[in-house]
């Protein structure tokens, strides 16, 4: 009986003919080519840099929306107020089956929209007597009373919306709204003047040095200003926005597969879809589901050399005949 | 304890010291003519091979322009023309880097370049791709302009939904900036070095079907009577 030994010829040292090759020269030429290409592209096309949006810009260009969003923060009806972890307990976050990583990780970056966006900034700067009184009335009231005022006013404000959703604050019905209208007006004025941008930044626990913009981003995202910017610039997620840049610059095109899933109808239910429907449920968990899908695909890509079938595709679809055509010709000849 | 005094004329036996073992191993695995080759097997002759080198070249331009951007800090490129130009260089070299890398990836796929104990080369390649994605992502987050405000706002939901957001807070400029200019590029650099050393060590993969007994893929092995 002959002994058998395992051999992998593709791993063995090459026994055939060789050709001259200069690794250093190739590298240097590549570097020069890429550097020149970069200079050319940068010189011709420059790069995008849209100035950051500010609360002043929001309150100036869309004062009614800023006002209504402030009311929503007090009433707890905004996206941030109902977000849940890692910011607050306002919502449950996204679960996939029994798995809710969002809740599991807990509240690590606490944000209380009513206090952090409205009450504390108003309290930490000089205000008119009317606003000072309104702040006192708010703070002295019970949580139930606060909620009753704010919710009633929020409803009244939202009730003025026309078909397009545009509010008309002159049409708000009379009612018992407590200090809420005065507070919202005071915050809108503060934002219009530009003072709010600084005050919101300075209230971070770290005070002087500020490198965390969680509150700014959350509050700004609750209104229409940032969203309108995203729409105008074609950056919305359901229009492949993840891959786009402002202007007509190329963005993170390499995220095409990640972005692809968000275009599928099952992950893209319309806002008015029946919440019990399969599509609405899947869309509700889309952020987590798509992340897990991509995670799984990534693992498959890592392990591709070991996956039977997939690893043989290059054998079946012989593009390699093109890549190594000189070699194959030489062994045939 | 008695101190051993070695004669100066006697070298320690090979493999006697940690240092010696390390040196022996490095020289064995990567002899100079493998590390810096001036010849290649005759089958290495397609333009597709250039894309690995182009990816390295683009990475070097990305790092160099990034280093220039760090010199003046994040406000610079919003207000200075020179700063903006370096920002453009950084931006476009990143685009080139990804284009080259993706062509390289597809090339290696169609060559089934993981054959012959080269699976680790493939794996380090994929990992460098993923870490490069994360690096580019943090770069977009720390632009400190309207685009980064938008990306931050959108991206937080995806990361929060899977619990990562609790630890990696995309709305924290401090965190994204440090990751982008320090930690992540360092990881990309290390993985690329490992990737390229593995390529040098294994040599360039031979053509599919170059050998009669060649196994279908990495983990298969042909049985050969000896
Ligand atoms: C930062 C990114 C990367 C750099 C700088 C890089 C660089 C290189 C270089 C210089 C080579 C040798 C020359 C060549 O064959 O092109 C190479 C080979 C290789 N690369 Fe990459 N690479 C990167 C990413 C990737 C990715 C994403 C993959 C696949 C998923 C990959 C898979 C491979 C394989 C399998 C080889 C061995 C090819 C052979 O033996 O012929 N690399 N890489």
PDB file of N, CA and C in Angstrom, chain A residues 147-219:
ATOM      1  N   UNK A 147     -48.164  68.376  31.272  1.00  0.00           N
ATOM      2  CA  UNK A 147     -48.525  67.566  30.101  1.00  0.00           C
ATOM      3  C   UNK A 147     -49.874  68.024  29.540  1.00  0.00           C
ATOM      4  N   UNK A 148     -50.824  68.323  30.418  1.00  0.00           N
ATOM      5  CA  UNK A 148     -52.155  68.741  29.964  1.00  0.00           C
ATOM      6  C   UNK A 148     -52.060  70.036  29.149  1.00  0.00           C
ATOM      7  N   UNK A 149     -51.337  71.037  29.696  1.00  0.00           N
ATOM      8  CA  UNK A 149     -51.166  72.309  28.973  1.00  0.00           C
ATOM      9  C   UNK A 149     -50.511  72.080  27.605  1.00  0.00           C
ATOM     10  N   UNK A 150     -49.370  71.402  27.687  1.00  0.00           N
ATOM     11  CA  UNK A 150     -48.548  71.287  26.475  1.00  0.00           C
ATOM     12  C   UNK A 150     -49.252  70.461  25.400  1.00  0.00           C
ATOM     13  N   UNK A 151     -49.902  69.374  25.812  1.00  0.00           N
ATOM     14  CA  UNK A 151     -50.589  68.529  24.835  1.00  0.00           C
ATOM     15  C   UNK A 151     -51.746  69.281  24.194  1.00  0.00           C
ATOM     16  N   UNK A 152     -52.501  70.015  25.021  1.00  0.00           N
ATOM     17  CA  UNK A 152     -53.641  70.775  24.489  1.00  0.00           C
ATOM     18  C   UNK A 152     -53.149  71.802  23.468  1.00  0.00           C
ATOM     19  N   UNK A 153     -52.057  72.488  23.794  1.00  0.00           N
ATOM     20  CA  UNK A 153     -51.560  73.519  22.873  1.00  0.00           C
ATOM     21  C   UNK A 153     -50.970  72.870  21.618  1.00  0.00           C
ATOM     22  N   UNK A 154     -50.267  71.762  21.810  1.00  0.00           N
ATOM     23  CA  UNK A 154     -49.687  71.035  20.674  1.00  0.00           C
ATOM     24  C   UNK A 154     -50.806  70.630  19.695  1.00  0.00           C
ATOM     25  N   UNK A 155     -51.905  70.096  20.263  1.00  0.00           N
ATOM     26  CA  UNK A 155     -53.044  69.703  19.412  1.00  0.00           C
ATOM     27  C   UNK A 155     -53.606  70.914  18.684  1.00  0.00           C
ATOM     28  N   UNK A 156     -53.754  72.019  19.421  1.00  0.00           N
ATOM     29  CA  UNK A 156     -54.348  73.218  18.823  1.00  0.00           C
ATOM     30  C   UNK A 156     -53.464  73.748  17.695  1.00  0.00           C
ATOM     31  N   UNK A 157     -52.147  73.704  17.903  1.00  0.00           N
ATOM     32  CA  UNK A 157     -51.214  74.184  16.867  1.00  0.00           C
ATOM     33  C   UNK A 157     -51.287  73.269  15.651  1.00  0.00           C
ATOM     34  N   UNK A 158     -51.229  71.968  15.891  1.00  0.00           N
ATOM     35  CA  UNK A 158     -51.245  71.016  14.766  1.00  0.00           C
ATOM     36  C   UNK A 158     -52.568  71.080  14.005  1.00  0.00           C
ATOM     37  N   UNK A 159     -53.637  71.480  14.707  1.00  0.00           N
ATOM     38  CA  UNK A 159     -54.963  71.536  14.065  1.00  0.00           C
ATOM     39  C   UNK A 159     -55.033  72.631  13.001  1.00  0.00           C
ATOM     40  N   UNK A 160     -54.103  73.558  13.013  1.00  0.00           N
ATOM     41  CA  UNK A 160     -54.146  74.643  12.026  1.00  0.00           C
ATOM     42  C   UNK A 160     -53.490  74.253  10.700  1.00  0.00           C
ATOM     43  N   UNK A 161     -52.970  73.031  10.628  1.00  0.00           N
ATOM     44  CA  UNK A 161     -52.239  72.626   9.419  1.00  0.00           C
ATOM     45  C   UNK A 161     -53.187  72.497   8.225  1.00  0.00           C
ATOM     46  N   UNK A 162     -52.739  72.981   7.063  1.00  0.00           N
ATOM     47  CA  UNK A 162     -53.526  72.750   5.848  1.00  0.00           C
ATOM     48  C   UNK A 162     -53.135  71.398   5.236  1.00  0.00           C
ATOM     49  N   UNK A 163     -53.632  71.094   4.047  1.00  0.00           N
ATOM     50  CA  UNK A 163     -53.372  69.770   3.471  1.00  0.00           C
ATOM     51  C   UNK A 163     -51.881  69.487   3.334  1.00  0.00           C
ATOM     52  N   UNK A 164     -51.107  70.539   3.068  1.00  0.00           N
ATOM     53  CA  UNK A 164     -49.671  70.343   2.887  1.00  0.00           C
ATOM     54  C   UNK A 164     -48.927  70.256   4.222  1.00  0.00           C
ATOM     55  N   UNK A 165     -49.674  70.426   5.314  1.00  0.00           N
ATOM     56  CA  UNK A 165     -49.036  70.385   6.614  1.00  0.00           C
ATOM     57  C   UNK A 165     -48.493  71.734   7.060  1.00  0.00           C
ATOM     58  N   UNK A 166     -48.766  72.786   6.302  1.00  0.00           N
ATOM     59  CA  UNK A 166     -48.270  74.113   6.690  1.00  0.00           C
ATOM     60  C   UNK A 166     -49.164  74.695   7.781  1.00  0.00           C
ATOM     61  N   UNK A 167     -48.517  75.154   8.867  1.00  0.00           N
ATOM     62  CA  UNK A 167     -49.267  75.665  10.010  1.00  0.00           C
ATOM     63  C   UNK A 167     -49.615  77.135   9.814  1.00  0.00           C
ATOM     64  N   UNK A 168     -50.719  77.558  10.448  1.00  0.00           N
ATOM     65  CA  UNK A 168     -51.069  78.975  10.473  1.00  0.00           C
ATOM     66  C   UNK A 168     -51.332  79.358  11.923  1.00  0.00           C
ATOM     67  N   UNK A 169     -50.316  79.905  12.566  1.00  0.00           N
ATOM     68  CA  UNK A 169     -50.394  80.132  14.017  1.00  0.00           C
ATOM     69  C   UNK A 169     -51.405  81.206  14.390  1.00  0.00           C
ATOM     70  N   UNK A 170     -51.860  81.984  13.396  1.00  0.00           N
ATOM     71  CA  UNK A 170     -52.871  83.001  13.734  1.00  0.00           C
ATOM     72  C   UNK A 170     -54.228  82.342  13.955  1.00  0.00           C
ATOM     73  N   UNK A 171     -54.345  81.077  13.564  1.00  0.00           N
ATOM     74  CA  UNK A 171     -55.653  80.403  13.654  1.00  0.00           C
ATOM     75  C   UNK A 171     -55.761  79.492  14.875  1.00  0.00           C
ATOM     76  N   UNK A 172     -54.779  79.526  15.791  1.00  0.00           N
ATOM     77  CA  UNK A 172     -54.835  78.640  16.951  1.00  0.00           C
ATOM     78  C   UNK A 172     -56.022  79.015  17.839  1.00  0.00           C
ATOM     79  N   UNK A 173     -56.831  78.018  18.178  1.00  0.00           N
ATOM     80  CA  UNK A 173     -58.010  78.244  19.020  1.00  0.00           C
ATOM     81  C   UNK A 173     -57.599  78.682  20.425  1.00  0.00           C
ATOM     82  N   UNK A 174     -58.470  79.462  21.055  1.00  0.00           N
ATOM     83  CA  UNK A 174     -58.257  79.842  22.451  1.00  0.00           C
ATOM     84  C   UNK A 174     -58.333  78.591  23.327  1.00  0.00           C
ATOM     85  N   UNK A 175     -57.650  78.609  24.460  1.00  0.00           N
ATOM     86  CA  UNK A 175     -57.755  77.455  25.350  1.00  0.00           C
ATOM     87  C   UNK A 175     -56.891  77.656  26.580  1.00  0.00           C
ATOM     88  N   UNK A 176     -56.882  76.664  27.464  1.00  0.00           N
ATOM     89  CA  UNK A 176     -56.088  76.763  28.694  1.00  0.00           C
ATOM     90  C   UNK A 176     -54.740  76.090  28.441  1.00  0.00           C
ATOM     91  N   UNK A 177     -53.783  76.872  28.017  1.00  0.00           N
ATOM     92  CA  UNK A 177     -52.479  76.317  27.662  1.00  0.00           C
ATOM     93  C   UNK A 177     -51.400  76.687  28.674  1.00  0.00           C
ATOM     94  N   UNK A 178     -51.825  77.369  29.792  1.00  0.00           N
ATOM     95  CA  UNK A 178     -50.857  77.742  30.816  1.00  0.00           C
ATOM     96  C   UNK A 178     -49.728  78.577  30.217  1.00  0.00           C
ATOM     97  N   UNK A 179     -48.479  78.307  30.651  1.00  0.00           N
ATOM     98  CA  UNK A 179     -47.342  79.124  30.206  1.00  0.00           C
ATOM     99  C   UNK A 179     -46.772  78.681  28.859  1.00  0.00           C
ATOM    100  N   UNK A 180     -47.323  77.616  28.258  1.00  0.00           N
ATOM    101  CA  UNK A 180     -46.683  77.009  27.087  1.00  0.00           C
ATOM    102  C   UNK A 180     -46.496  77.987  25.918  1.00  0.00           C
ATOM    103  N   UNK A 181     -47.546  78.761  25.527  1.00  0.00           N
ATOM    104  CA  UNK A 181     -47.350  79.679  24.395  1.00  0.00           C
ATOM    105  C   UNK A 181     -46.237  80.700  24.649  1.00  0.00           C
ATOM    106  N   UNK A 182     -46.164  81.210  25.873  1.00  0.00           N
ATOM    107  CA  UNK A 182     -45.133  82.215  26.189  1.00  0.00           C
ATOM    108  C   UNK A 182     -43.742  81.587  26.098  1.00  0.00           C
ATOM    109  N   UNK A 183     -43.601  80.365  26.621  1.00  0.00           N
ATOM    110  CA  UNK A 183     -42.295  79.693  26.589  1.00  0.00           C
ATOM    111  C   UNK A 183     -41.850  79.443  25.151  1.00  0.00           C
ATOM    112  N   UNK A 184     -42.772  78.957  24.330  1.00  0.00           N
ATOM    113  CA  UNK A 184     -42.414  78.644  22.946  1.00  0.00           C
ATOM    114  C   UNK A 184     -42.044  79.907  22.181  1.00  0.00           C
ATOM    115  N   UNK A 185     -42.784  80.987  22.463  1.00  0.00           N
ATOM    116  CA  UNK A 185     -42.487  82.264  21.801  1.00  0.00           C
ATOM    117  C   UNK A 185     -41.108  82.771  22.248  1.00  0.00           C
ATOM    118  N   UNK A 186     -40.824  82.639  23.541  1.00  0.00           N
ATOM    119  CA  UNK A 186     -39.542  83.125  24.065  1.00  0.00           C
ATOM    120  C   UNK A 186     -38.384  82.344  23.444  1.00  0.00           C
ATOM    121  N   UNK A 187     -38.562  81.037  23.284  1.00  0.00           N
ATOM    122  CA  UNK A 187     -37.474  80.234  22.713  1.00  0.00           C
ATOM    123  C   UNK A 187     -37.281  80.576  21.228  1.00  0.00           C
ATOM    124  N   UNK A 188     -38.394  80.816  20.532  1.00  0.00           N
ATOM    125  CA  UNK A 188     -38.297  81.195  19.121  1.00  0.00           C
ATOM    126  C   UNK A 188     -37.544  82.526  18.978  1.00  0.00           C
ATOM    127  N   UNK A 189     -37.866  83.476  19.858  1.00  0.00           N
ATOM    128  CA  UNK A 189     -37.169  84.772  19.820  1.00  0.00           C
ATOM    129  C   UNK A 189     -35.681  84.589  20.088  1.00  0.00           C
ATOM    130  N   UNK A 190     -35.398  83.754  21.096  1.00  0.00           N
ATOM    131  CA  UNK A 190     -34.009  83.518  21.468  1.00  0.00           C
ATOM    132  C   UNK A 190     -33.247  82.900  20.289  1.00  0.00           C
ATOM    133  N   UNK A 191     -33.885  81.966  19.597  1.00  0.00           N
ATOM    134  CA  UNK A 191     -33.227  81.312  18.458  1.00  0.00           C
ATOM    135  C   UNK A 191     -33.050  82.304  17.321  1.00  0.00           C
ATOM    136  N   UNK A 192     -34.077  83.126  17.081  1.00  0.00           N
ATOM    137  CA  UNK A 192     -34.005  84.107  15.994  1.00  0.00           C
ATOM    138  C   UNK A 192     -32.824  85.063  16.207  1.00  0.00           C
ATOM    139  N   UNK A 193     -32.604  85.416  17.453  1.00  0.00           N
ATOM    140  CA  UNK A 193     -31.517  86.367  17.749  1.00  0.00           C
ATOM    141  C   UNK A 193     -30.144  85.723  17.614  1.00  0.00           C
ATOM    142  N   UNK A 194     -30.103  84.376  17.590  1.00  0.00           N
ATOM    143  CA  UNK A 194     -28.817  83.691  17.511  1.00  0.00           C
ATOM    144  C   UNK A 194     -28.308  83.249  18.865  1.00  0.00           C
ATOM    145  N   UNK A 195     -28.951  83.715  19.934  1.00  0.00           N
ATOM    146  CA  UNK A 195     -28.456  83.398  21.278  1.00  0.00           C
ATOM    147  C   UNK A 195     -28.592  81.904  21.590  1.00  0.00           C
ATOM    148  N   UNK A 196     -29.618  81.283  21.023  1.00  0.00           N
ATOM    149  CA  UNK A 196     -29.895  79.895  21.393  1.00  0.00           C
ATOM    150  C   UNK A 196     -28.770  78.942  20.998  1.00  0.00           C
ATOM    151  N   UNK A 197     -28.168  79.181  19.825  1.00  0.00           N
ATOM    152  CA  UNK A 197     -27.084  78.302  19.368  1.00  0.00           C
ATOM    153  C   UNK A 197     -26.001  78.182  20.431  1.00  0.00           C
ATOM    154  N   UNK A 198     -25.624  79.326  21.020  1.00  0.00           N
ATOM    155  CA  UNK A 198     -24.564  79.324  22.027  1.00  0.00           C
ATOM    156  C   UNK A 198     -25.009  78.729  23.342  1.00  0.00           C
ATOM    157  N   UNK A 199     -26.236  79.065  23.752  1.00  0.00           N
ATOM    158  CA  UNK A 199     -26.713  78.612  25.061  1.00  0.00           C
ATOM    159  C   UNK A 199     -26.848  77.089  25.091  1.00  0.00           C
ATOM    160  N   UNK A 200     -27.364  76.528  24.009  1.00  0.00           N
ATOM    161  CA  UNK A 200     -27.538  75.075  23.962  1.00  0.00           C
ATOM    162  C   UNK A 200     -26.186  74.364  24.058  1.00  0.00           C
ATOM    163  N   UNK A 201     -25.201  74.944  23.399  1.00  0.00           N
ATOM    164  CA  UNK A 201     -23.867  74.371  23.406  1.00  0.00           C
ATOM    165  C   UNK A 201     -23.255  74.428  24.803  1.00  0.00           C
ATOM    166  N   UNK A 202     -23.461  75.557  25.484  1.00  0.00           N
ATOM    167  CA  UNK A 202     -22.778  75.786  26.762  1.00  0.00           C
ATOM    168  C   UNK A 202     -23.369  74.975  27.897  1.00  0.00           C
ATOM    169  N   UNK A 203     -24.564  74.395  27.706  1.00  0.00           N
ATOM    170  CA  UNK A 203     -25.167  73.709  28.857  1.00  0.00           C
ATOM    171  C   UNK A 203     -24.665  72.283  29.023  1.00  0.00           C
ATOM    172  N   UNK A 204     -23.749  71.852  28.179  1.00  0.00           N
ATOM    173  CA  UNK A 204     -23.179  70.535  28.367  1.00  0.00           C
ATOM    174  C   UNK A 204     -22.523  70.444  29.739  1.00  0.00           C
ATOM    175  N   UNK A 205     -22.615  69.286  30.386  1.00  0.00           N
ATOM    176  CA  UNK A 205     -22.020  69.160  31.721  1.00  0.00           C
ATOM    177  C   UNK A 205     -20.535  69.522  31.730  1.00  0.00           C
ATOM    178  N   UNK A 206     -19.903  69.341  30.576  1.00  0.00           N
ATOM    179  CA  UNK A 206     -18.480  69.643  30.493  1.00  0.00           C
ATOM    180  C   UNK A 206     -18.212  71.141  30.372  1.00  0.00           C
ATOM    181  N   UNK A 207     -19.303  71.901  30.157  1.00  0.00           N
ATOM    182  CA  UNK A 207     -19.183  73.356  30.179  1.00  0.00           C
ATOM    183  C   UNK A 207     -18.312  73.930  29.097  1.00  0.00           C
ATOM    184  N   UNK A 208     -17.196  74.456  29.499  1.00  0.00           N
ATOM    185  CA  UNK A 208     -16.306  75.217  28.609  1.00  0.00           C
ATOM    186  C   UNK A 208     -15.939  74.446  27.348  1.00  0.00           C
ATOM    187  N   UNK A 209     -15.450  73.225  27.505  1.00  0.00           N
ATOM    188  CA  UNK A 209     -15.039  72.428  26.342  1.00  0.00           C
ATOM    189  C   UNK A 209     -16.205  71.584  25.884  1.00  0.00           C
ATOM    190  N   UNK A 210     -16.595  71.762  24.641  1.00  0.00           N
ATOM    191  CA  UNK A 210     -17.812  71.126  24.186  1.00  0.00           C
ATOM    192  C   UNK A 210     -17.560  70.398  22.872  1.00  0.00           C
ATOM    193  N   UNK A 211     -17.665  69.084  22.900  1.00  0.00           N
ATOM    194  CA  UNK A 211     -17.423  68.333  21.669  1.00  0.00           C
ATOM    195  C   UNK A 211     -18.536  67.336  21.377  1.00  0.00           C
ATOM    196  N   UNK A 212     -19.666  67.490  22.082  1.00  0.00           N
ATOM    197  CA  UNK A 212     -20.762  66.552  21.899  1.00  0.00           C
ATOM    198  C   UNK A 212     -22.001  67.334  21.452  1.00  0.00           C
ATOM    199  N   UNK A 213     -22.563  66.965  20.304  1.00  0.00           N
ATOM    200  CA  UNK A 213     -23.677  67.741  19.750  1.00  0.00           C
ATOM    201  C   UNK A 213     -24.951  66.917  19.683  1.00  0.00           C
ATOM    202  N   UNK A 214     -25.082  65.976  20.628  1.00  0.00           N
ATOM    203  CA  UNK A 214     -26.256  65.112  20.615  1.00  0.00           C
ATOM    204  C   UNK A 214     -27.546  65.932  20.697  1.00  0.00           C
ATOM    205  N   UNK A 215     -27.584  66.886  21.632  1.00  0.00           N
ATOM    206  CA  UNK A 215     -28.825  67.660  21.815  1.00  0.00           C
ATOM    207  C   UNK A 215     -29.133  68.494  20.583  1.00  0.00           C
ATOM    208  N   UNK A 216     -28.096  69.128  20.043  1.00  0.00           N
ATOM    209  CA  UNK A 216     -28.315  69.959  18.854  1.00  0.00           C
ATOM    210  C   UNK A 216     -28.900  69.144  17.712  1.00  0.00           C
ATOM    211  N   UNK A 217     -28.263  67.998  17.452  1.00  0.00           N
ATOM    212  CA  UNK A 217     -28.701  67.189  16.307  1.00  0.00           C
ATOM    213  C   UNK A 217     -30.122  66.673  16.526  1.00  0.00           C
ATOM    214  N   UNK A 218     -30.409  66.233  17.762  1.00  0.00           N
ATOM    215  CA  UNK A 218     -31.743  65.682  18.018  1.00  0.00           C
ATOM    216  C   UNK A 218     -32.814  66.760  17.858  1.00  0.00           C
ATOM    217  N   UNK A 219     -32.589  67.933  18.457  1.00  0.00           N
ATOM    218  CA  UNK A 219     -33.597  68.990  18.382  1.00  0.00           C
ATOM    219  C   UNK A 219     -33.779  69.445  16.933  1.00  0.00           C
TER     220      UNK A 219
END
